[in-house]
Every structure is written in C-alpha cells, then in structure tokens.
C-alpha cells in the first residue's frame, strides 16, 4: 500500500536533486517549460518602433514551435526583478541583433542572467542558455570577460557547417538524424548575417574560452576560420553564430536566407533540443497569476513589412 507512494516520492526527490546530472534519464521533466527571451535596444531609424526595446517575433515563434512558452525579459529592469524572473523561467535565449555587447542594457541583463545561471548550475539547479548570432557573441564576451571578436565577410551568406570530430557525440547534435547532419554538412542552409566572428585562432589562444566551450562546427569567410556552433563542457549553454530561426520565420529577400525543407528541419531540431533542455528546469512562477502577467501573449507583434529584416517585432517601453 505504501510502497508505490514511497517510490514516487523517491523519484521526485531524486529528480529534484539530480541537477546537472539530469542529462540523465530518471529526472521528472517539466512539460510546461517557459523560456525567457531577452529584449534589446531598438535599432536606430526603426520607424515603427514603440518604446525603447524590441524582440524579433521569429525567436518567439521558434521556441513556441518546439513546445515552449515565452516570457519577454525587458531591459533596464532592477537586479531584483531579474533574480525573481530567473527563478520563474526554465531557460534563456539571447537573440541576434545589433547592440554594443559590452555597454548596452541588453548586455547588462545578459550578464546578470549568465552569472545566475553559472551559480544555479553549479548548485545542481539546471538552467540552460541559448545564444544566436549576437547571443553567441555575447556569451563569448561574458565567458572571456573581453571582446575577442574579429571582422569577417559574412553579412548575408548561407553556409554548410564544417563539423568537428566531437560534433557527432555532442549533446546538441547527437539527437539529429543522420540525413539531417549530412544536409547541414553539405548544403548552404545555415543563414549567416554577422560582421563579427569568434575566430578559431582567438578561441584557441584564450584559455577561458578554450576550457569553457567545445567547438562543434566552424566556417570560413575565405580568410578566417570562425566558430559557428559551440556548447559548454560543464554547463547547458549553447551558441550558434548562424540563424536557425530565420529559415522558418523571416522572409527578407536576401542572399543568405534558406527556406529549404532541410533548413527548416534543422531549425526545428535546434529549437526542440533547447526546449528539451528547458524541460529539465523546475523553476516556476510564484502563482498562475504571476505567470499569466509575464507571458508574451500580453503583447502584440507589429508587422514590419514583407522585406523587413525582422518581419514582426514585439516592442516594450
Ligand atoms: C531605466 O532608465 C531610466 C532612464 O532612461 C532610468 O531613470 C531608470 O532608473 C532606469 N531603470 C532601471 C531599473 O535601471
Ligand atoms: C583577436 O582578438 C582581438 C581583440 O582582442 C582582435 O582585435 C583580433 O582581430 C582578433 N584576431 C583574430 C584573428 O580573431
């Protein structure tokens, strides 16, 4: 009579205590994950901007399409607010964009969440972070504690990934189907829209970066080899210099975009992976009312035009 209850309790307790080892199997997963997406200062000259910051809707749809809900993390909030939010959400996505990754309010917030995530994971409280493009670059600056980026000719180009020997066994890629890995390795399906890159040279020369991140793929602009995908060794932190979300959700008519089935499938697999990581977090809002107030559904995206760099943006004061 009591045995089943005891077993359930034991499973619960081990689930709660499992933390980083949770990559494992026996943990209770959180099938209602909520991921924070960090806003950033509006682009200069954005005619349709309202307020002072935005989130491109493509990042929201990208996560929603893989089974997560989204909470916007607004810039210029107090540290107390960020701590409270950190303890309410199950992961953080740092999106692409165009702000100063050392002095912006985006960076200020990213730094606070990054420190909280380091501490939490160290204590066995699983908390994943995903960085895309500018988010990748931001993570490199936060880990190295300086900006080691270099200019590359990668402003609008779709590339195949050059996988490293450890990609196949990485947490991020090991769940990808073989034919998808083949498409990623052979076809020009990863959209690149960046002027700055983390070169293999600077990564290799910097002990902090080298010890923290495992390089999963590289690319080159013809002159410099740069990192296109990496994951942290000891933390559930992931970074892509390319833009998975654009294949499904952005429609700017430029070289560098790819809407092929393989590109869309690759995008989905990255999102599904990150959402599965967020399912290992047990953070939650203090009440259903708090959760309801925080979700992105309280805001409406603005249509920017069919050829805009972001087809829809959410704006915040
Ligand atoms: C937000 O920015 C305004 C100035 O633009 C400032 O007065 C205010 O203190 C800032 N709030 C926080 C939480 O940093
Ligand atoms: C290495 O980083 C420095 C900044 O510290 C930068 O000026 C330089 O261009 C980078 N070199 C390469 C090859 O990435």
Coordinates of C-alpha atoms and ligand atoms in Angstrom, one line a residue:
X1 CA 0.0 0.0 0.0
X2 CA 2.7 2.5 1.0
X3 CA 5.3 1.2 -1.4
X4 CA 4.1 3.0 -4.6
X5 CA 3.8 6.3 -2.8
X6 CA 7.3 5.9 -1.4
X7 CA 8.7 5.1 -4.9
X8 CA 7.0 8.1 -6.3
X9 CA 8.4 10.3 -3.5
X10 CA 11.9 8.8 -4.0
X11 CA 11.7 9.5 -7.7
X12 CA 10.6 13.1 -7.1
X13 CA 13.3 13.7 -4.6
X14 CA 16.0 12.2 -6.9
X15 CA 14.5 14.3 -9.7
X16 CA 14.8 17.5 -7.6
X17 CA 18.4 16.6 -6.5
X18 CA 19.6 15.4 -9.9
X19 CA 20.5 18.8 -11.2
X20 CA 23.3 18.8 -13.8
X21 CA 23.5 15.1 -13.9
X22 CA 20.0 15.4 -15.2
X23 CA 21.2 15.0 -18.7
X24 CA 20.4 11.5 -17.5
X25 CA 17.2 9.7 -17.5
X26 CA 15.3 9.4 -14.3
X27 CA 14.5 13.1 -13.8
X28 CA 10.9 14.3 -13.8
X29 CA 10.6 16.5 -16.9
X30 CA 8.8 19.8 -16.9
X31 CA 6.4 19.6 -19.8
X32 CA 5.3 23.2 -19.4
X33 CA 8.6 25.0 -20.0
X34 CA 8.8 28.8 -20.2
X35 CA 11.8 30.4 -21.8
X36 CA 12.9 34.0 -21.3
X37 CA 13.9 35.9 -24.5
X38 CA 16.0 39.0 -23.8
X39 CA 14.8 42.3 -25.4
X40 CA 17.4 44.8 -26.7
X41 CA 17.6 48.5 -27.6
X42 CA 15.6 49.4 -30.7
X43 CA 17.5 49.6 -34.0
X44 CA 18.3 53.3 -34.9
X45 CA 15.9 54.5 -37.6
X46 CA 13.2 52.0 -36.8
X47 CA 10.1 54.0 -38.0
X48 CA 7.6 51.6 -36.5
X49 CA 9.3 51.3 -33.1
X50 CA 7.3 51.9 -30.0
X51 CA 9.0 52.3 -26.7
X52 CA 12.7 51.7 -26.3
X53 CA 13.3 48.0 -26.9
X54 CA 12.2 45.0 -29.0
X55 CA 12.2 41.3 -29.5
X56 CA 12.0 39.9 -33.1
X57 CA 8.9 37.7 -33.1
X58 CA 10.8 35.0 -35.1
X59 CA 12.6 33.9 -31.8
X60 CA 9.3 33.6 -30.0
X61 CA 7.7 31.5 -32.8
X62 CA 10.9 29.4 -33.0
X63 CA 10.5 28.4 -29.3
X64 CA 6.7 28.1 -29.4
X65 CA 7.0 25.8 -32.4
X66 CA 9.1 23.4 -30.3
X67 CA 6.8 23.3 -27.3
X68 CA 7.8 26.2 -25.1
X69 CA 6.1 29.3 -24.0
X70 CA 7.9 32.6 -23.9
X71 CA 8.3 35.4 -21.4
X72 CA 9.9 38.6 -22.6
X73 CA 12.8 39.9 -20.5
X74 CA 12.8 43.6 -20.7
X75 CA 16.0 45.7 -20.5
X76 CA 16.6 48.4 -17.9
X77 CA 14.9 46.4 -15.0
X78 CA 16.3 46.1 -11.5
X79 CA 18.6 43.3 -10.5
X80 CA 15.9 42.1 -8.0
X81 CA 13.4 41.8 -10.9
X82 CA 15.8 39.8 -12.9
X83 CA 16.5 37.4 -9.9
X84 CA 12.8 36.9 -9.5
X85 CA 12.4 36.2 -13.2
X86 CA 15.4 33.9 -13.3
X87 CA 13.7 31.7 -10.6
X88 CA 10.5 31.7 -12.6
X89 CA 11.7 30.6 -16.0
X90 CA 13.3 27.4 -17.4
X91 CA 15.9 28.8 -19.8
X92 CA 17.2 31.9 -21.5
X93 CA 17.5 32.8 -25.2
X94 CA 19.9 35.6 -26.2
X95 CA 18.8 36.6 -29.7
X96 CA 20.6 38.2 -32.6
X97 CA 20.5 41.9 -33.2
X98 CA 22.8 44.9 -33.2
X99 CA 23.7 46.4 -29.9
X100 CA 27.0 47.0 -28.2
X101 CA 27.8 43.7 -26.5
X102 CA 29.9 45.4 -23.8
X103 CA 27.9 48.5 -22.8
X104 CA 24.2 48.0 -23.8
X105 CA 21.4 47.4 -21.4
X106 CA 21.0 44.1 -23.3
X107 CA 24.5 43.2 -22.1
X108 CA 23.8 44.3 -18.6
X109 CA 20.8 41.9 -18.3
X110 CA 22.6 39.1 -20.1
X111 CA 25.4 39.4 -17.7
X112 CA 23.1 39.2 -14.7
X113 CA 21.3 36.1 -16.0
X114 CA 24.6 34.5 -17.1
X115 CA 26.0 34.8 -13.5
X116 CA 22.8 33.5 -12.0
X117 CA 22.9 30.5 -14.4
X118 CA 26.5 29.7 -13.6
X119 CA 25.7 29.7 -9.9
X120 CA 22.4 27.7 -10.3
X121 CA 24.0 25.0 -12.4
X122 CA 27.0 24.7 -10.0
X123 CA 24.4 24.1 -7.3
X124 CA 22.6 21.4 -9.3
X125 CA 19.8 23.7 -10.4
X126 CA 19.7 23.0 -14.2
X127 CA 19.3 26.2 -16.3
X128 CA 20.1 26.3 -20.0
X129 CA 21.1 29.3 -22.1
X130 CA 21.0 29.5 -25.9
X131 CA 22.8 32.3 -27.8
X132 CA 22.1 33.0 -31.5
X133 CA 24.4 35.3 -33.6
X134 CA 24.7 38.3 -31.3
X135 CA 23.7 36.0 -28.5
X136 CA 26.7 33.7 -29.4
X137 CA 29.0 36.8 -29.4
X138 CA 27.6 38.0 -26.1
X139 CA 28.2 34.6 -24.5
X140 CA 31.8 34.7 -25.8
X141 CA 32.3 38.1 -24.2
X142 CA 30.8 37.1 -20.9
X143 CA 32.9 33.9 -20.7
X144 CA 36.2 35.5 -21.8
X145 CA 35.4 38.7 -19.9
X146 CA 36.6 40.6 -23.0
X147 CA 35.7 41.1 -26.6
X148 CA 37.8 38.8 -28.9
X149 CA 35.7 39.1 -32.0
X150 CA 37.1 39.9 -35.4
X151 CA 35.5 41.3 -38.6
X152 CA 34.6 38.7 -41.2
X153 CA 32.9 38.8 -44.6
X154 CA 29.7 37.0 -43.5
X155 CA 27.0 39.6 -43.8
X156 CA 24.5 37.7 -45.9
X157 CA 25.6 34.2 -46.8
X158 CA 24.2 30.7 -46.3
X159 CA 26.8 28.1 -45.4
X160 CA 27.2 24.4 -44.8
X161 CA 28.6 23.6 -41.3
X162 CA 32.1 22.1 -41.1
X163 CA 31.6 19.7 -38.2
X164 CA 34.4 19.0 -35.8
X165 CA 35.2 15.4 -34.7
X166 CA 33.2 15.9 -31.5
X167 CA 30.0 17.2 -33.1
X168 CA 28.5 13.7 -33.6
X169 CA 28.8 12.9 -29.8
X170 CA 27.8 16.5 -28.6
X171 CA 24.7 17.0 -26.6
X172 CA 23.3 19.3 -29.2
X173 CA 23.8 17.3 -32.3
X174 CA 23.7 13.7 -31.2
X175 CA 19.9 13.6 -31.4
X176 CA 19.9 14.9 -35.0
X177 CA 19.0 12.3 -37.7
X178 CA 21.9 11.2 -39.9
X179 CA 20.5 12.6 -43.1
X180 CA 19.9 16.0 -41.4
X181 CA 23.6 16.1 -40.3
X182 CA 24.5 15.3 -43.8
X183 CA 22.4 18.1 -45.2
X184 CA 23.9 20.5 -42.7
X185 CA 27.4 19.4 -43.7
X186 CA 26.8 19.6 -47.4
X187 CA 24.2 22.2 -48.2
X188 CA 24.2 26.0 -47.9
X189 CA 21.4 26.1 -45.3
X190 CA 22.7 28.0 -42.3
X191 CA 21.9 31.7 -42.7
X192 CA 24.8 33.9 -41.6
X193 CA 24.1 37.6 -41.0
X194 CA 27.1 38.9 -39.0
X195 CA 30.0 41.2 -39.4
X196 CA 31.9 39.9 -36.3
X197 CA 33.0 36.4 -35.6
X198 CA 35.0 34.4 -33.0
X199 CA 38.0 33.1 -34.9
X200 CA 39.4 29.7 -34.1
X201 CA 42.7 31.5 -33.5
X202 CA 41.4 33.8 -30.8
X203 CA 39.4 30.9 -29.2
X204 CA 42.4 28.7 -29.1
X205 CA 44.6 31.4 -27.7
X206 CA 42.2 32.2 -24.9
X207 CA 42.3 29.7 -22.0
X208 CA 38.9 30.8 -20.6
X209 CA 37.1 30.2 -23.9
X210 CA 39.0 27.0 -24.7
X211 CA 38.3 25.4 -21.4
X212 CA 34.6 26.5 -21.3
X213 CA 33.3 25.7 -24.8
X214 CA 33.6 22.7 -27.0
X215 CA 33.7 23.7 -30.7
X216 CA 31.1 21.7 -32.7
X217 CA 31.4 23.4 -36.1
X218 CA 33.4 26.0 -37.9
X219 CA 33.1 28.1 -41.1
X220 CA 35.3 30.4 -43.0
X221 CA 34.8 33.6 -45.0
X222 CA 37.7 32.5 -47.2
X223 CA 40.3 34.2 -45.0
X224 CA 39.4 33.5 -41.3
X225 CA 38.1 30.3 -39.8
X226 CA 35.5 31.1 -37.2
X227 CA 33.3 29.1 -34.8
X228 CA 29.7 28.6 -36.0
X229 CA 28.4 26.2 -33.3
X230 CA 29.6 25.5 -29.7
X231 CA 28.4 24.1 -26.4
X232 CA 29.8 24.5 -23.0
X233 CA 31.6 21.5 -21.5
X234 CA 30.1 21.8 -18.0
X235 CA 27.1 23.9 -18.4
X236 CA 23.9 23.6 -20.6
X237 CA 25.0 26.6 -22.6
X238 CA 24.7 26.5 -26.4
X239 CA 25.7 29.1 -29.1
X240 CA 25.2 29.3 -32.8
X241 CA 26.7 32.1 -34.9
X242 CA 24.1 31.3 -37.6
X243 CA 20.3 31.9 -37.5
X244 CA 18.2 28.7 -37.3
X245 CA 15.0 30.7 -36.7
X246 CA 15.2 32.7 -40.0
X247 CA 14.6 29.7 -42.2
X248 CA 11.1 29.3 -40.7
X249 CA 10.1 32.7 -39.7
X250 CA 11.9 35.5 -41.6
X251 CA 11.3 36.5 -45.2
X252 CA 13.8 39.2 -46.1
X253 CA 14.7 38.6 -49.7
X254 CA 18.5 38.4 -49.5
X255 CA 21.3 36.0 -50.2
X256 CA 22.0 34.1 -47.0
X257 CA 18.4 33.1 -46.4
X258 CA 17.4 29.5 -46.9
X259 CA 13.9 28.1 -46.7
X260 CA 14.6 24.6 -47.9
X261 CA 13.0 21.6 -46.1
X262 CA 16.4 20.7 -44.7
X263 CA 17.0 24.2 -43.4
X264 CA 13.6 24.3 -41.7
X265 CA 14.1 20.8 -40.3
X266 CA 17.5 21.8 -38.9
X267 CA 15.9 24.9 -37.3
X268 CA 13.2 22.8 -35.7
X269 CA 15.8 20.3 -34.3
X270 CA 17.8 23.1 -32.7
X271 CA 14.7 24.5 -31.0
X272 CA 13.4 21.1 -30.0
X273 CA 16.8 20.4 -28.4
X274 CA 16.9 23.6 -26.4
X275 CA 13.3 23.2 -25.3
X276 CA 14.1 19.7 -24.1
X277 CA 16.9 21.2 -22.0
X278 CA 14.5 23.7 -20.5
X279 CA 12.3 20.8 -19.5
X280 CA 15.0 19.8 -17.1
X281 CA 14.4 23.0 -15.1
X282 CA 11.9 23.1 -12.3
X283 CA 11.8 26.9 -11.9
X284 CA 8.3 28.2 -11.8
X285 CA 6.3 31.4 -11.2
X286 CA 5.1 32.0 -7.7
X287 CA 1.5 31.8 -8.9
X288 CA -0.6 31.3 -12.0
X289 CA -1.5 35.0 -11.9
X290 CA 2.2 36.0 -12.0
X291 CA 2.8 33.6 -14.9
X292 CA -0.1 34.9 -16.8
X293 CA 1.1 38.5 -16.4
X294 CA 4.6 37.7 -17.6
X295 CA 3.9 35.7 -20.8
X296 CA 4.4 37.2 -24.3
X297 CA 0.7 36.8 -25.0
X298 CA 0.2 40.1 -23.2
X299 CA 1.9 41.8 -26.1
X300 CA 1.1 42.1 -29.9
X301 CA 3.8 42.0 -32.5
X302 CA 4.0 44.8 -35.1
X303 CA 4.2 43.8 -38.8
X304 CA 7.3 45.5 -40.3
X305 CA 6.7 44.7 -44.0
X306 CA 7.5 41.7 -46.1
X307 CA 11.1 42.7 -46.8
X308 CA 12.0 44.0 -43.3
X309 CA 15.0 42.5 -41.6
X310 CA 12.5 41.2 -39.0
X311 CA 9.0 40.6 -40.3
X312 CA 7.4 41.2 -36.9
X313 CA 8.7 42.8 -33.7
X314 CA 7.4 43.0 -30.2
X315 CA 8.1 46.4 -28.6
X316 CA 8.5 47.3 -25.0
X317 CA 8.8 50.5 -23.0
Ligands
LIG1 C1 15.6 53.0 -16.7 O1 16.1 54.1 -17.5 C2 15.7 55.4 -16.9 C3 16.3 56.4 -17.8 O2 16.1 56.2 -19.2 C4 16.3 55.5 -15.5 O3 15.8 56.7 -15.0 C5 15.8 54.3 -14.7 O4 16.3 54.4 -13.4 C6 16.2 53.0 -15.3 N1 15.6 51.9 -14.5 C7 16.3 50.9 -14.1 C8 15.6 49.8 -13.4 O5 17.5 50.8 -14.4
LIG2 C1 41.6 38.6 -31.7 O1 41.0 39.5 -30.8 C2 41.4 40.8 -30.9 C3 40.7 41.6 -29.8 O2 41.2 41.3 -28.6 C4 41.1 41.4 -32.3 O3 41.5 42.7 -32.4 C5 41.7 40.5 -33.4 O4 41.2 40.9 -34.6 C6 41.3 39.0 -33.2 N1 42.1 38.3 -34.1 C7 41.6 37.2 -34.7 C8 42.4 36.6 -35.8 O5 40.5 36.8 -34.5

